[in-house]
Each structure stands twice: as structure tokens, then as C-alpha cells.
Amino acid sequence: MKAMVLNRPADVSAQPLSLRDCPVPVPGPGQVRIAVHACGVCRTDLHIVEGDLPPHTLPIIPGHMVIGHIDTLGDGCPHRFLQQRVGVGWLASTCGQCGFCRTGRENLCPAARFTGYDLDGGYASYLIADAGYIYTIPDQFADLQAAPLLCAGIIGYRSLQRANVPPGGTVALYGFGSAAHLILQIVRHRGCQACVVTRSRSHQHLARDLGAVWAGENPEDLPGPADAAILFAPAGPLVPPALKNLRPGGTLSLAGIHMSPIPQLDYHQHLYHERELRSTMNNTREDTRHLLAEAAQAGVQAHIQTYDLQDANRALADMKASRFDGTAVLVPV
Ligand SMILES: [Zn+2]
Ligand SMILES: [Zn+2]
């Protein structure tokens, strides 16, 4: 099979992923093999490929927003799974036994393993997944439309839940890439308002098209304080202004797995008045099922830019430079 393999992390301009012919993987007990139809490109992939996240294992095939169909079953998998269209996300497995797993917080499991980081992912014609960590995709989403939901959608959804937006409230979104453009549509569906801070003119246009009441470059220009905020950009310097722009009792939810250094906070300017700062780590399987159901109800439409699988380096470079709106999706050829 064809796969884009990372042997050694490097700046994406050095094309660290190389196209390889790899053996088609064979599923073990409790696993399924999935023939990949589409795989979304996540900012986390960029952090893995460039080494911002230390490698867990090398070589590795990245990719954790995967849509495909099950073409082979490992021992113990129900026969009805065969040929089903499914999705695979970042959470590849958890221990099922630790205090976090037993209390509905498997996203915090210290033994969790991740697709495209601990296990080979979807930048390939096939991948192996644990049968307990795959998701049925609502029929209304075509493959290319569904792929972005599997991480951008899920992590955006979890960070939205953690932002505690009050009914009818206003949420400020900082950064407007893959996750934010999906979550804005959920925010609107819930009857809340969104303001968007992003440097990219094109992203500002898309935000307004999708119903943002305001979109601009500078946090200082926001039309007023927000009830809640989500920081999608991995930019620590945005944390103080985002906190300052919150109403009393507001929450700033950090969506990223990686963040550049956060400047010093001032207690009175940034945190007092019961403002809260919360991070988001991974997701639970329940988050995924809730996101897929609510995205279907809201009729969420992903804006996508498709690339052939072998152009994965270019897709990552284009994402890094904000050269497209929405989510890049790789298609095996
Ligand atoms: Zn656990
Ligand atoms: Zn991701």
C-alpha cells in the first residue's frame, strides 16, 4: 500500500514525509482493517512532523481524521462490521481500568494511545484500528465532508463544552482554521453569537459568511467583552488579551495540544472576577458520538481543500501558512 511515512521530524519545508510502498497491515484480535477513503490534516500532525511534539515511535504514518470502510476483521470482531463506513480519530485506545477511565474521563488516561502518533494513522491506503474506537458516520456526510469532524470537530466540540458558553451568550474564537470553522456552525445552531479574531483576511471572510457577528485581526477591536472564549491558535501571547476581553465569570478554553509560551498574567487584569482558564486534552468516545450527532442536526458543512496523499507535505505547509480556508483532506490515489 501507499503511505506517507515520517522517519525523522523536520521543518515541513524539508518535506519530512516520504511516499513509501508498505505492506498492507493485518488486523490482530479485536482490531479491524480500514480501507481509507479520506484523511483530514490536523495541526497536531504538523506538530508531530516538525517535532514540536516529541516522537512516541518512529517511523510513523501520521493522520487521525480518517474515513473509510472496514475491509478485514481481526478475531473476535462482529461480522456485521464488514464493509461498514466508519471514522477513526485521535484516541486509539485507553486502558479501561484507571481512575480516569472508570469515571468517564478516558481522555485523561495516562496509558491512552493515539492514532498517527503511537500507531500508524490514515496518511495511507489502509490502517488498523481497535474495533472499540471506531465511529459510525451519519449518512448525510460525504467522506470528504466527514473527515474534518473526526478531530477538528471533536476537539473543537470538547473545547466548546469546556468554555461554558451561557445560553444566548457570545463566544470569542481566536484563530479560525479547521476546528473553529466547524465549531462556529455549532455555536450558531445553539443560538449563540460568535466573534472571530484571525489575521487571515480570507479566514475573516469565511467567518462572516458562516454567521460571525464580527471578524477582525486585533483583540482590542472586538465589539465588546465575551461571555466565553476559545483559543484555537497555538499562540500563548493571545492568552492575556483573550482573558482581558472576558466578562466576569467567563471562561477561556484552550483547544491546542501545543502552545507557544504564555506571557505573565496579572491577577486583577486577567483572572479576578472569577474568570477561568482551562485547557483541553484529547477527547472521550462519548464526545465523538455527541459531536457527530449535533453536527448532523446543525447541518455542519466543512470547507475543505483536497490533496492527493503524496502531497501531504504541501498540505501541511499550506496549513502552516494559512493558504486555504477550513480543513485539508488527503485522498489516496
Ligand atoms: Zn485508563
Ligand atoms: Zn487532531
Short mmCIF file of C-alpha atoms and ligand atoms in Angstrom, two decimals:
data_model
loop_
_atom_site.label_atom_id
_atom_site.label_comp_id
_atom_site.label_asym_id
_atom_site.label_seq_id
_atom_site.Cartn_x
_atom_site.Cartn_y
_atom_site.Cartn_z
CA MET A 1 0.00 0.00 0.00
CA LYS A 2 0.99 3.64 -0.40
CA ALA A 3 1.77 5.61 2.75
CA MET A 4 3.36 8.91 3.72
CA VAL A 5 5.93 7.95 6.34
CA LEU A 6 7.74 10.15 8.87
CA ASN A 7 11.26 8.88 9.60
CA ARG A 8 12.66 11.95 11.32
CA PRO A 9 10.84 15.17 12.31
CA ALA A 10 11.95 18.31 10.46
CA ASP A 11 10.60 21.66 9.34
CA VAL A 12 7.86 20.91 6.83
CA SER A 13 9.74 22.89 4.16
CA ALA A 14 12.27 19.99 4.18
CA GLN A 15 9.46 17.56 3.20
CA PRO A 16 9.88 15.20 6.16
CA LEU A 17 7.15 12.82 4.93
CA SER A 18 8.13 10.42 2.16
CA LEU A 19 5.91 8.27 -0.05
CA ARG A 20 6.58 4.59 0.58
CA ASP A 21 5.24 1.25 -0.54
CA CYS A 22 4.44 -0.53 2.73
CA PRO A 23 2.98 -3.98 3.39
CA VAL A 24 -0.81 -3.92 3.80
CA PRO A 25 -1.31 -4.26 7.60
CA VAL A 26 -3.12 -7.27 9.09
CA PRO A 27 -5.58 -6.74 11.96
CA GLY A 28 -4.95 -8.56 15.25
CA PRO A 29 -7.61 -9.77 17.68
CA GLY A 30 -10.23 -7.09 18.35
CA GLN A 31 -8.92 -4.93 15.50
CA VAL A 32 -10.28 -4.04 12.08
CA ARG A 33 -8.56 -3.02 8.87
CA ILE A 34 -9.96 0.08 7.22
CA ALA A 35 -9.54 0.99 3.56
CA VAL A 36 -9.02 4.75 3.70
CA HIS A 37 -11.32 6.98 1.63
CA ALA A 38 -10.13 10.30 3.08
CA CYS A 39 -7.90 11.60 5.88
CA GLY A 40 -8.04 15.12 7.25
CA VAL A 41 -4.87 17.07 8.04
CA CYS A 42 -4.69 18.33 11.63
CA ARG A 43 -2.41 20.93 13.19
CA THR A 44 -1.31 18.16 15.57
CA ASP A 45 0.09 16.33 12.52
CA LEU A 46 2.19 19.41 11.83
CA HIS A 47 3.43 19.42 15.45
CA ILE A 48 4.34 15.72 15.12
CA VAL A 49 6.01 16.09 11.71
CA GLU A 50 8.03 19.14 12.81
CA GLY A 51 8.93 17.68 16.21
CA ASP A 52 7.09 20.22 18.44
CA LEU A 53 5.58 17.08 19.97
CA PRO A 54 8.35 14.61 20.83
CA PRO A 55 8.06 11.43 18.75
CA HIS A 56 6.49 8.42 20.51
CA THR A 57 7.70 5.97 17.87
CA LEU A 58 9.47 6.25 14.52
CA PRO A 59 8.94 5.65 11.70
CA ILE A 60 5.26 6.58 11.93
CA ILE A 61 2.43 7.21 9.46
CA PRO A 62 0.53 10.31 10.71
CA GLY A 63 -3.17 11.04 10.27
CA HIS A 64 -6.10 10.81 12.69
CA MET A 65 -9.18 12.17 10.88
CA VAL A 66 -9.88 9.05 8.89
CA ILE A 67 -12.95 7.94 6.96
CA GLY A 68 -13.01 4.56 5.25
CA HIS A 69 -14.69 1.19 5.16
CA ILE A 70 -13.84 -1.92 7.10
CA ASP A 71 -12.43 -4.47 4.69
CA THR A 72 -10.97 -7.11 7.05
CA LEU A 73 -11.87 -8.22 10.57
CA GLY A 74 -9.50 -9.48 13.25
CA ASP A 75 -10.53 -12.32 15.53
CA GLY A 76 -13.49 -11.54 17.77
CA CYS A 77 -14.95 -8.66 15.71
CA PRO A 78 -18.67 -8.91 14.86
CA HIS A 79 -19.29 -9.90 11.25
CA ARG A 80 -21.75 -7.01 10.78
CA PHE A 81 -18.78 -4.60 10.89
CA LEU A 82 -17.59 -5.80 7.49
CA GLN A 83 -17.97 -3.14 4.75
CA GLN A 84 -19.32 -0.56 7.22
CA ARG A 85 -18.25 3.03 6.68
CA VAL A 86 -16.54 4.27 9.82
CA GLY A 87 -14.38 7.05 11.19
CA VAL A 88 -11.19 6.89 13.25
CA GLY A 89 -9.96 9.77 15.42
CA TRP A 90 -7.02 10.67 17.64
CA LEU A 91 -7.97 8.41 20.58
CA ALA A 92 -6.78 4.96 19.50
CA SER A 93 -7.12 3.12 22.83
CA THR A 94 -7.27 3.60 26.60
CA CYS A 95 -6.56 1.22 29.49
CA GLY A 96 -10.21 0.99 30.62
CA GLN A 97 -9.11 0.43 34.23
CA CYS A 98 -7.53 3.58 35.65
CA GLY A 99 -9.40 6.10 37.78
CA PHE A 100 -9.96 8.37 34.77
CA CYS A 101 -11.26 5.59 32.51
CA ARG A 102 -13.64 4.35 35.23
CA THR A 103 -15.14 7.83 35.78
CA GLY A 104 -15.96 8.85 32.22
CA ARG A 105 -12.68 10.76 31.70
CA GLU A 106 -10.83 8.40 29.40
CA ASN A 107 -9.39 11.47 27.61
CA LEU A 108 -7.04 11.80 30.62
CA CYS A 109 -5.98 8.11 30.70
CA PRO A 110 -2.19 8.05 31.19
CA ALA A 111 -1.97 4.86 29.12
CA ALA A 112 -4.01 6.26 26.19
CA ARG A 113 -2.55 5.66 22.73
CA PHE A 114 -3.08 7.89 19.74
CA THR A 115 -3.66 7.31 16.06
CA GLY A 116 -0.85 8.58 13.86
CA TYR A 117 1.40 9.11 16.91
CA ASP A 118 1.63 5.77 18.78
CA LEU A 119 0.07 3.73 15.97
CA ASP A 120 0.17 4.22 12.22
CA GLY A 121 -2.56 6.56 11.02
CA GLY A 122 -4.50 7.46 7.93
CA TYR A 123 -1.91 9.04 5.60
CA ALA A 124 -2.07 5.68 3.83
CA SER A 125 -4.30 3.37 1.79
CA TYR A 126 -5.13 1.25 4.88
CA LEU A 127 -4.89 1.45 8.64
CA ILE A 128 -5.58 -0.78 11.60
CA ALA A 129 -7.92 0.38 14.38
CA ASP A 130 -9.23 -1.10 17.61
CA ALA A 131 -12.86 -2.10 16.98
CA GLY A 132 -13.90 -0.30 20.19
CA TYR A 133 -12.58 3.06 18.94
CA ILE A 134 -14.33 3.48 15.59
CA TYR A 135 -17.44 5.53 14.88
CA THR A 136 -20.43 5.21 12.62
CA ILE A 137 -20.69 8.30 10.41
CA PRO A 138 -24.12 9.89 9.80
CA ASP A 139 -25.16 9.19 6.18
CA GLN A 140 -25.64 12.86 5.36
CA PHE A 141 -21.88 13.49 5.43
CA ALA A 142 -19.91 12.52 2.33
CA ASP A 143 -16.44 11.09 3.03
CA LEU A 144 -14.57 14.33 2.37
CA GLN A 145 -17.05 16.30 4.48
CA ALA A 146 -16.93 13.83 7.33
CA ALA A 147 -13.14 13.58 7.73
CA PRO A 148 -12.67 17.02 9.36
CA LEU A 149 -15.22 16.14 12.04
CA LEU A 150 -13.01 13.34 13.39
CA CYS A 151 -10.53 15.64 15.15
CA ALA A 152 -11.07 19.29 14.27
CA GLY A 153 -14.75 18.77 15.05
CA ILE A 154 -14.24 16.66 18.16
CA ILE A 155 -11.53 18.73 19.84
CA GLY A 156 -13.38 21.91 18.89
CA TYR A 157 -16.52 20.41 20.42
CA ARG A 158 -14.79 19.45 23.66
CA SER A 159 -13.19 22.88 23.97
CA LEU A 160 -16.61 24.45 23.31
CA GLN A 161 -18.15 22.35 26.10
CA ARG A 162 -15.32 23.42 28.41
CA ALA A 163 -15.89 27.10 27.52
CA ASN A 164 -19.27 27.08 29.35
CA VAL A 165 -20.98 29.47 26.92
CA PRO A 166 -24.22 30.62 28.62
CA PRO A 167 -27.50 30.28 26.64
CA GLY A 168 -27.65 33.02 24.01
CA GLY A 169 -24.17 34.18 25.02
CA THR A 170 -21.27 35.44 22.96
CA VAL A 171 -18.12 33.43 22.41
CA ALA A 172 -14.87 34.84 21.01
CA LEU A 173 -12.91 32.45 18.80
CA TYR A 174 -9.17 33.14 18.46
CA GLY A 175 -7.78 31.55 15.29
CA PHE A 176 -10.09 30.37 12.52
CA GLY A 177 -8.75 27.23 10.94
CA SER A 178 -10.03 23.72 10.75
CA ALA A 179 -11.67 23.35 14.18
CA ALA A 180 -13.01 26.89 14.60
CA HIS A 181 -14.89 26.97 11.28
CA LEU A 182 -16.81 23.83 12.30
CA ILE A 183 -17.46 24.95 15.87
CA LEU A 184 -18.75 28.36 14.76
CA GLN A 185 -21.55 26.50 12.98
CA ILE A 186 -22.46 24.63 16.17
CA VAL A 187 -22.35 27.87 18.18
CA ARG A 188 -24.79 29.47 15.72
CA HIS A 189 -27.05 26.39 15.76
CA ARG A 190 -27.26 26.72 19.56
CA GLY A 191 -28.47 30.32 19.20
CA CYS A 192 -25.23 31.87 20.48
CA GLN A 193 -23.14 34.61 18.89
CA ALA A 194 -19.54 34.33 17.77
CA CYS A 195 -16.77 36.89 17.22
CA VAL A 196 -13.63 35.76 15.44
CA VAL A 197 -10.08 37.05 15.82
CA THR A 198 -7.77 35.95 13.00
CA ARG A 199 -5.02 37.61 10.98
CA SER A 200 -6.05 35.95 7.71
CA ARG A 201 -8.39 38.12 5.60
CA SER A 202 -9.71 35.03 3.88
CA HIS A 203 -10.49 33.38 7.23
CA GLN A 204 -12.26 36.59 8.31
CA HIS A 205 -14.46 36.40 5.18
CA LEU A 206 -15.33 32.77 5.82
CA ALA A 207 -16.17 33.58 9.47
CA ARG A 208 -18.60 36.30 8.40
CA ASP A 209 -20.12 34.01 5.73
CA LEU A 210 -20.72 31.39 8.42
CA GLY A 211 -22.51 33.91 10.65
CA ALA A 212 -19.88 35.51 12.89
CA VAL A 213 -21.20 38.86 14.14
CA TRP A 214 -17.67 40.27 13.96
CA ALA A 215 -14.36 39.15 12.48
CA GLY A 216 -11.09 41.07 12.63
CA GLU A 217 -7.41 40.98 13.35
CA ASN A 218 -6.97 42.68 16.73
CA PRO A 219 -8.47 41.52 20.02
CA GLU A 220 -8.57 45.21 21.07
CA ASP A 221 -11.10 45.88 18.28
CA LEU A 222 -13.66 43.31 19.48
CA PRO A 223 -17.10 44.94 19.76
CA GLY A 224 -17.33 44.14 23.49
CA PRO A 225 -16.40 41.63 26.16
CA ALA A 226 -17.35 37.99 25.52
CA ASP A 227 -19.05 35.50 27.85
CA ALA A 228 -16.57 32.82 26.85
CA ALA A 229 -13.62 32.35 24.52
CA ILE A 230 -11.79 29.53 22.80
CA LEU A 231 -8.16 29.81 21.77
CA PHE A 232 -7.61 27.65 18.70
CA ALA A 233 -4.35 29.31 17.62
CA PRO A 234 -1.34 27.73 19.38
CA ALA A 235 -0.22 31.25 20.33
CA GLY A 236 0.48 31.88 24.02
CA PRO A 237 0.69 35.69 23.55
CA LEU A 238 -3.07 35.68 22.80
CA VAL A 239 -3.92 34.32 26.28
CA PRO A 240 -3.67 37.62 28.23
CA PRO A 241 -5.79 39.69 25.77
CA ALA A 242 -8.32 36.85 25.49
CA LEU A 243 -8.70 36.75 29.30
CA LYS A 244 -8.91 40.54 29.49
CA ASN A 245 -11.75 40.50 26.95
CA LEU A 246 -13.92 38.18 29.07
CA ARG A 247 -16.94 39.27 31.09
CA PRO A 248 -16.88 38.45 34.84
CA GLY A 249 -17.33 34.71 35.30
CA GLY A 250 -16.18 33.99 31.74
CA THR A 251 -14.04 31.05 30.71
CA LEU A 252 -11.13 30.93 28.27
CA SER A 253 -10.83 27.41 26.88
CA LEU A 254 -7.54 26.41 25.25
CA ALA A 255 -8.05 23.94 22.41
CA GLY A 256 -4.47 23.17 21.40
CA ILE A 257 -2.18 20.28 22.26
CA HIS A 258 0.81 22.58 21.82
CA MET A 259 1.17 26.24 22.83
CA SER A 260 3.93 28.81 22.49
CA PRO A 261 4.97 30.45 25.81
CA ILE A 262 2.25 32.41 27.63
CA PRO A 263 3.33 35.89 28.83
CA GLN A 264 2.99 36.69 32.51
CA LEU A 265 -0.58 37.17 33.71
CA ASP A 266 -1.75 39.94 36.01
CA TYR A 267 -4.20 38.68 38.61
CA HIS A 268 -6.56 41.68 38.51
CA GLN A 269 -6.49 42.31 34.77
CA HIS A 270 -6.70 38.70 33.63
CA LEU A 271 -8.13 36.36 36.28
CA TYR A 272 -10.02 38.17 39.03
CA HIS A 273 -13.84 38.42 38.62
CA GLU A 274 -13.92 34.62 38.52
CA ARG A 275 -12.51 34.37 35.05
CA GLU A 276 -11.25 30.87 34.34
CA LEU A 277 -8.52 29.44 32.16
CA ARG A 278 -8.98 25.81 31.11
CA SER A 279 -7.11 23.50 28.77
CA THR A 280 -8.49 20.63 26.70
CA MET A 281 -6.80 17.26 26.48
CA ASN A 282 -7.83 14.66 23.90
CA ASN A 283 -11.46 13.53 23.90
CA THR A 284 -13.70 10.74 25.08
CA ARG A 285 -15.57 8.44 22.73
CA GLU A 286 -18.75 9.99 24.08
CA ASP A 287 -17.53 13.42 22.88
CA THR A 288 -17.20 11.97 19.38
CA ARG A 289 -20.70 10.49 19.35
CA HIS A 290 -22.20 13.76 20.67
CA LEU A 291 -20.28 15.85 18.13
CA LEU A 292 -21.34 13.65 15.20
CA ALA A 293 -25.00 13.80 16.28
CA GLU A 294 -25.02 17.56 16.86
CA ALA A 295 -23.07 18.28 13.66
CA ALA A 296 -25.69 16.28 11.74
CA GLN A 297 -28.55 18.23 13.38
CA ALA A 298 -26.83 21.54 12.73
CA GLY A 299 -26.04 20.59 9.12
CA VAL A 300 -22.39 21.47 9.64
CA GLN A 301 -20.58 21.93 6.33
CA ALA A 302 -16.82 21.56 6.36
CA HIS A 303 -14.87 23.77 3.98
CA ILE A 304 -12.24 21.52 2.53
CA GLN A 305 -9.18 21.65 0.36
CA THR A 306 -8.33 18.26 -1.12
CA TYR A 307 -4.82 16.98 -1.84
CA ASP A 308 -3.56 13.70 -3.21
CA LEU A 309 -2.00 11.56 -0.50
CA GLN A 310 1.51 12.06 -1.86
CA ASP A 311 1.10 15.84 -1.48
CA ALA A 312 0.81 15.62 2.32
CA ASN A 313 3.94 17.76 2.86
CA ARG A 314 2.40 20.51 0.73
CA ALA A 315 -0.92 20.24 2.59
CA LEU A 316 0.90 20.69 5.93
CA ALA A 317 2.94 23.64 4.58
CA ASP A 318 -0.22 25.28 3.22
CA MET A 319 -1.95 24.82 6.58
CA LYS A 320 1.03 26.31 8.42
CA ALA A 321 0.88 29.38 6.15
CA SER A 322 -2.97 29.61 6.29
CA ARG A 323 -3.11 29.26 2.49
CA PHE A 324 -6.58 27.69 2.49
CA ASP A 325 -9.81 28.02 4.47
CA GLY A 326 -11.15 25.17 6.58
CA THR A 327 -9.55 21.73 6.55
CA ALA A 328 -7.13 19.98 4.19
CA VAL A 329 -8.20 16.44 3.31
CA LEU A 330 -5.88 13.83 1.76
CA VAL A 331 -7.27 11.35 -0.72
CA PRO A 332 -5.38 8.12 -1.51
CA VAL A 333 -4.97 7.57 -5.24
ZN ZN B 1 -7.13 4.50 31.67
ZN ZN B 2 -6.10 16.39 15.51
#
